[in-house]
Amino acid sequence: MRGIDLVLTDTFYYVDEKAQLDYVNESLPTFAFELFYEKEGEKKQGWLFDVAKKTHFYALATSIFSDVDKVFTSCNITFVNREKLILHLSTLGLTREFFEKLIQGHHDLHGKLVLEKLCPKKEGLLYFSTQNKAEKPINLILRLSYLEKIGVAKRLV
């Protein structure tokens, strides 16, 4: 509940593991950062901007492969510095407050919403899952290569 799945004890960094479990045996070039979701009909703060989270790093598990049902055989891990990511987004004007105002005019939208400050093909976009997921999440979809390029992420090889 505090955004901590792993503690790196030499430095006391809190790591929140996130995985693309809806895309097993697929290799996506992006990752979804949760901005908002619904619970019992009420809009809630997603994990990216949630100030109650103590997360220092996200460990993004992507390209998860399974040769046998429910037995994972490989994946890629990308570490993202949460503070650096939020700082970078804020320099673009993409703050929690910006997203709160933006979604107010798009309650019934399902699908992609291009952001003026991000190239949708090379950097990212918003995605509203209002019709296919119970929690109706609104996610900031960012390309892994973009996260590396701006210096907030490192892939483990």
mmCIF file of C-alpha atoms in Angstrom:
data_model
loop_
_atom_site.group_PDB
_atom_site.id
_atom_site.type_symbol
_atom_site.label_atom_id
_atom_site.label_comp_id
_atom_site.label_asym_id
_atom_site.label_seq_id
_atom_site.Cartn_x
_atom_site.Cartn_y
_atom_site.Cartn_z
ATOM 1 C CA MET A 1 0.000 0.000 0.000
ATOM 2 C CA ARG A 2 2.999 2.315 0.332
ATOM 3 C CA GLY A 3 4.542 1.488 -3.037
ATOM 4 C CA ILE A 4 7.322 -0.699 -1.656
ATOM 5 C CA ASP A 5 7.940 -4.208 -2.966
ATOM 6 C CA LEU A 6 11.685 -4.367 -2.426
ATOM 7 C CA VAL A 7 14.133 -2.542 -0.164
ATOM 8 C CA LEU A 8 17.751 -2.194 -1.283
ATOM 9 C CA THR A 9 19.315 -2.318 2.165
ATOM 10 C CA ASP A 10 22.764 -0.898 1.442
ATOM 11 C CA THR A 11 21.180 2.417 0.502
ATOM 12 C CA PHE A 12 17.573 2.043 1.701
ATOM 13 C CA TYR A 13 15.985 2.658 -1.658
ATOM 14 C CA TYR A 14 12.350 1.616 -1.931
ATOM 15 C CA VAL A 15 11.502 -0.178 -5.149
ATOM 16 C CA ASP A 16 7.981 -0.754 -6.460
ATOM 17 C CA GLU A 17 7.813 -3.628 -8.920
ATOM 18 C CA LYS A 18 5.418 -3.150 -11.837
ATOM 19 C CA ALA A 19 4.783 -5.836 -14.438
ATOM 20 C CA GLN A 20 3.026 -6.060 -17.799
ATOM 21 C CA LEU A 21 1.118 -9.198 -16.811
ATOM 22 C CA ASP A 22 -1.673 -8.440 -19.298
ATOM 23 C CA TYR A 23 0.910 -8.858 -22.073
ATOM 24 C CA VAL A 24 2.695 -12.145 -21.306
ATOM 25 C CA ASN A 25 4.563 -13.484 -24.354
ATOM 26 C CA GLU A 26 4.515 -10.037 -25.961
ATOM 27 C CA SER A 27 7.222 -7.395 -26.119
ATOM 28 C CA LEU A 28 5.861 -3.873 -25.809
ATOM 29 C CA PRO A 29 8.109 -0.813 -26.219
ATOM 30 C CA THR A 30 6.055 1.168 -23.667
ATOM 31 C CA PHE A 31 4.949 1.105 -20.056
ATOM 32 C CA ALA A 32 1.745 2.442 -18.453
ATOM 33 C CA PHE A 33 2.162 4.780 -15.482
ATOM 34 C CA GLU A 34 -1.095 4.975 -13.530
ATOM 35 C CA LEU A 35 -2.389 8.529 -13.027
ATOM 36 C CA PHE A 36 -5.926 7.828 -11.791
ATOM 37 C CA TYR A 37 -8.336 4.935 -11.310
ATOM 38 C CA GLU A 38 -11.820 4.326 -9.920
ATOM 39 C CA LYS A 39 -12.753 2.375 -6.835
ATOM 40 C CA GLU A 40 -16.390 1.982 -5.841
ATOM 41 C CA GLY A 41 -17.292 4.728 -8.314
ATOM 42 C CA GLU A 42 -14.845 7.248 -6.823
ATOM 43 C CA LYS A 43 -11.806 8.665 -8.618
ATOM 44 C CA LYS A 44 -8.545 7.817 -6.834
ATOM 45 C CA GLN A 45 -4.956 8.960 -7.222
ATOM 46 C CA GLY A 46 -2.837 6.541 -9.255
ATOM 47 C CA TRP A 47 0.579 5.405 -8.088
ATOM 48 C CA LEU A 48 2.767 7.722 -10.181
ATOM 49 C CA PHE A 49 1.900 10.996 -8.421
ATOM 50 C CA ASP A 50 0.598 9.548 -5.131
ATOM 51 C CA VAL A 51 2.428 11.459 -2.374
ATOM 52 C CA ALA A 52 1.685 8.651 0.109
ATOM 53 C CA LYS A 53 3.968 6.340 -1.884
ATOM 54 C CA LYS A 54 7.551 6.187 -0.629
ATOM 55 C CA THR A 55 8.844 4.713 -3.873
ATOM 56 C CA HIS A 56 12.311 5.753 -5.030
ATOM 57 C CA PHE A 57 12.485 3.467 -8.074
ATOM 58 C CA TYR A 58 10.108 1.480 -10.218
ATOM 59 C CA ALA A 59 11.331 -1.890 -11.455
ATOM 60 C CA LEU A 60 9.370 -2.318 -14.686
ATOM 61 C CA ALA A 61 9.076 -5.934 -15.809
ATOM 62 C CA THR A 62 8.418 -6.045 -19.549
ATOM 63 C CA SER A 63 8.741 -8.649 -22.292
ATOM 64 C CA ILE A 64 7.583 -11.311 -19.839
ATOM 65 C CA PHE A 65 7.676 -14.755 -21.420
ATOM 66 C CA SER A 66 6.186 -18.023 -20.235
ATOM 67 C CA ASP A 67 6.874 -21.377 -21.886
ATOM 68 C CA VAL A 68 4.496 -23.200 -19.533
ATOM 69 C CA ASP A 69 1.244 -21.760 -18.165
ATOM 70 C CA LYS A 70 1.955 -19.539 -15.125
ATOM 71 C CA VAL A 71 5.693 -20.313 -15.221
ATOM 72 C CA PHE A 72 7.654 -17.240 -16.239
ATOM 73 C CA THR A 73 10.938 -17.951 -17.964
ATOM 74 C CA SER A 74 12.303 -14.515 -18.809
ATOM 75 C CA CYS A 75 11.661 -10.783 -18.739
ATOM 76 C CA ASN A 76 13.358 -7.432 -19.130
ATOM 77 C CA ILE A 77 13.720 -5.104 -16.158
ATOM 78 C CA THR A 78 13.968 -1.334 -16.458
ATOM 79 C CA PHE A 79 14.691 0.725 -13.341
ATOM 80 C CA VAL A 80 13.047 4.164 -13.345
ATOM 81 C CA ASN A 81 13.964 6.891 -10.881
ATOM 82 C CA ARG A 82 10.545 8.123 -9.766
ATOM 83 C CA GLU A 83 11.710 11.551 -8.559
ATOM 84 C CA LYS A 84 13.627 12.251 -11.777
ATOM 85 C CA LEU A 85 10.660 11.168 -13.894
ATOM 86 C CA ILE A 86 8.222 13.407 -12.015
ATOM 87 C CA LEU A 87 10.684 16.308 -12.210
ATOM 88 C CA HIS A 88 11.115 15.825 -15.968
ATOM 89 C CA LEU A 89 7.356 15.666 -16.504
ATOM 90 C CA SER A 90 6.911 18.852 -14.467
ATOM 91 C CA THR A 91 9.397 20.707 -16.709
ATOM 92 C CA LEU A 92 7.000 19.884 -19.554
ATOM 93 C CA GLY A 93 4.026 21.108 -17.532
ATOM 94 C CA LEU A 94 2.794 17.540 -17.099
ATOM 95 C CA THR A 95 2.011 17.704 -13.397
ATOM 96 C CA ARG A 96 -0.607 15.947 -11.296
ATOM 97 C CA GLU A 97 -2.649 19.160 -11.329
ATOM 98 C CA PHE A 98 -2.401 19.418 -15.129
ATOM 99 C CA PHE A 99 -3.675 15.857 -15.549
ATOM 100 C CA GLU A 100 -6.499 16.398 -13.037
ATOM 101 C CA LYS A 101 -7.776 19.376 -15.038
ATOM 102 C CA LEU A 102 -7.300 17.598 -18.364
ATOM 103 C CA ILE A 103 -9.295 14.491 -17.474
ATOM 104 C CA GLN A 104 -12.265 16.521 -16.223
ATOM 105 C CA GLY A 105 -13.178 17.262 -19.833
ATOM 106 C CA HIS A 106 -12.719 13.655 -20.953
ATOM 107 C CA HIS A 107 -14.861 11.562 -18.550
ATOM 108 C CA ASP A 108 -16.277 9.283 -21.228
ATOM 109 C CA LEU A 109 -13.200 8.985 -23.429
ATOM 110 C CA HIS A 110 -11.907 5.501 -24.122
ATOM 111 C CA GLY A 111 -8.575 5.166 -25.847
ATOM 112 C CA LYS A 112 -5.677 7.437 -26.723
ATOM 113 C CA LEU A 113 -5.334 11.135 -26.049
ATOM 114 C CA VAL A 114 -2.314 12.850 -27.592
ATOM 115 C CA LEU A 115 -0.522 15.348 -25.368
ATOM 116 C CA GLU A 116 0.885 18.510 -26.914
ATOM 117 C CA LYS A 117 4.186 18.170 -24.997
ATOM 118 C CA LEU A 118 4.924 14.543 -26.013
ATOM 119 C CA CYS A 119 5.421 12.983 -29.419
ATOM 120 C CA PRO A 120 3.005 10.033 -29.393
ATOM 121 C CA LYS A 121 5.232 7.865 -31.614
ATOM 122 C CA LYS A 122 8.543 8.498 -29.845
ATOM 123 C CA GLU A 123 7.688 9.597 -26.311
ATOM 124 C CA GLY A 124 4.196 8.985 -24.966
ATOM 125 C CA LEU A 125 0.482 9.716 -24.657
ATOM 126 C CA LEU A 126 -2.497 9.293 -22.341
ATOM 127 C CA TYR A 127 -4.671 6.205 -22.440
ATOM 128 C CA PHE A 128 -8.152 5.989 -20.920
ATOM 129 C CA SER A 129 -9.364 2.430 -20.196
ATOM 130 C CA THR A 130 -12.954 3.366 -19.366
ATOM 131 C CA GLN A 131 -14.667 0.450 -21.116
ATOM 132 C CA ASN A 132 -12.432 -2.588 -20.698
ATOM 133 C CA LYS A 133 -11.138 -2.480 -17.111
ATOM 134 C CA ALA A 134 -13.102 -2.429 -13.856
ATOM 135 C CA GLU A 135 -10.894 0.257 -12.283
ATOM 136 C CA LYS A 136 -11.127 2.480 -15.398
ATOM 137 C CA PRO A 137 -7.485 3.563 -15.146
ATOM 138 C CA ILE A 138 -6.071 6.606 -16.857
ATOM 139 C CA ASN A 139 -2.452 5.912 -17.711
ATOM 140 C CA LEU A 140 0.454 7.903 -19.015
ATOM 141 C CA ILE A 141 1.981 5.575 -21.609
ATOM 142 C CA LEU A 142 5.694 6.239 -22.012
ATOM 143 C CA ARG A 143 8.205 4.612 -24.347
ATOM 144 C CA LEU A 144 11.009 2.812 -22.527
ATOM 145 C CA SER A 145 13.545 4.235 -24.983
ATOM 146 C CA TYR A 146 12.306 7.752 -24.155
ATOM 147 C CA LEU A 147 12.772 7.128 -20.427
ATOM 148 C CA GLU A 148 16.363 6.057 -21.097
ATOM 149 C CA LYS A 149 16.985 8.990 -23.436
ATOM 150 C CA ILE A 150 15.909 11.581 -20.860
ATOM 151 C CA GLY A 151 18.096 9.940 -18.214
ATOM 152 C CA VAL A 152 15.469 8.670 -15.779
ATOM 153 C CA ALA A 153 15.766 4.948 -16.575
ATOM 154 C CA LYS A 154 18.300 2.166 -16.992
ATOM 155 C CA ARG A 155 17.613 -1.237 -18.455
ATOM 156 C CA LEU A 156 19.134 -4.232 -16.736
ATOM 157 C CA VAL A 157 20.716 -6.553 -19.243
#
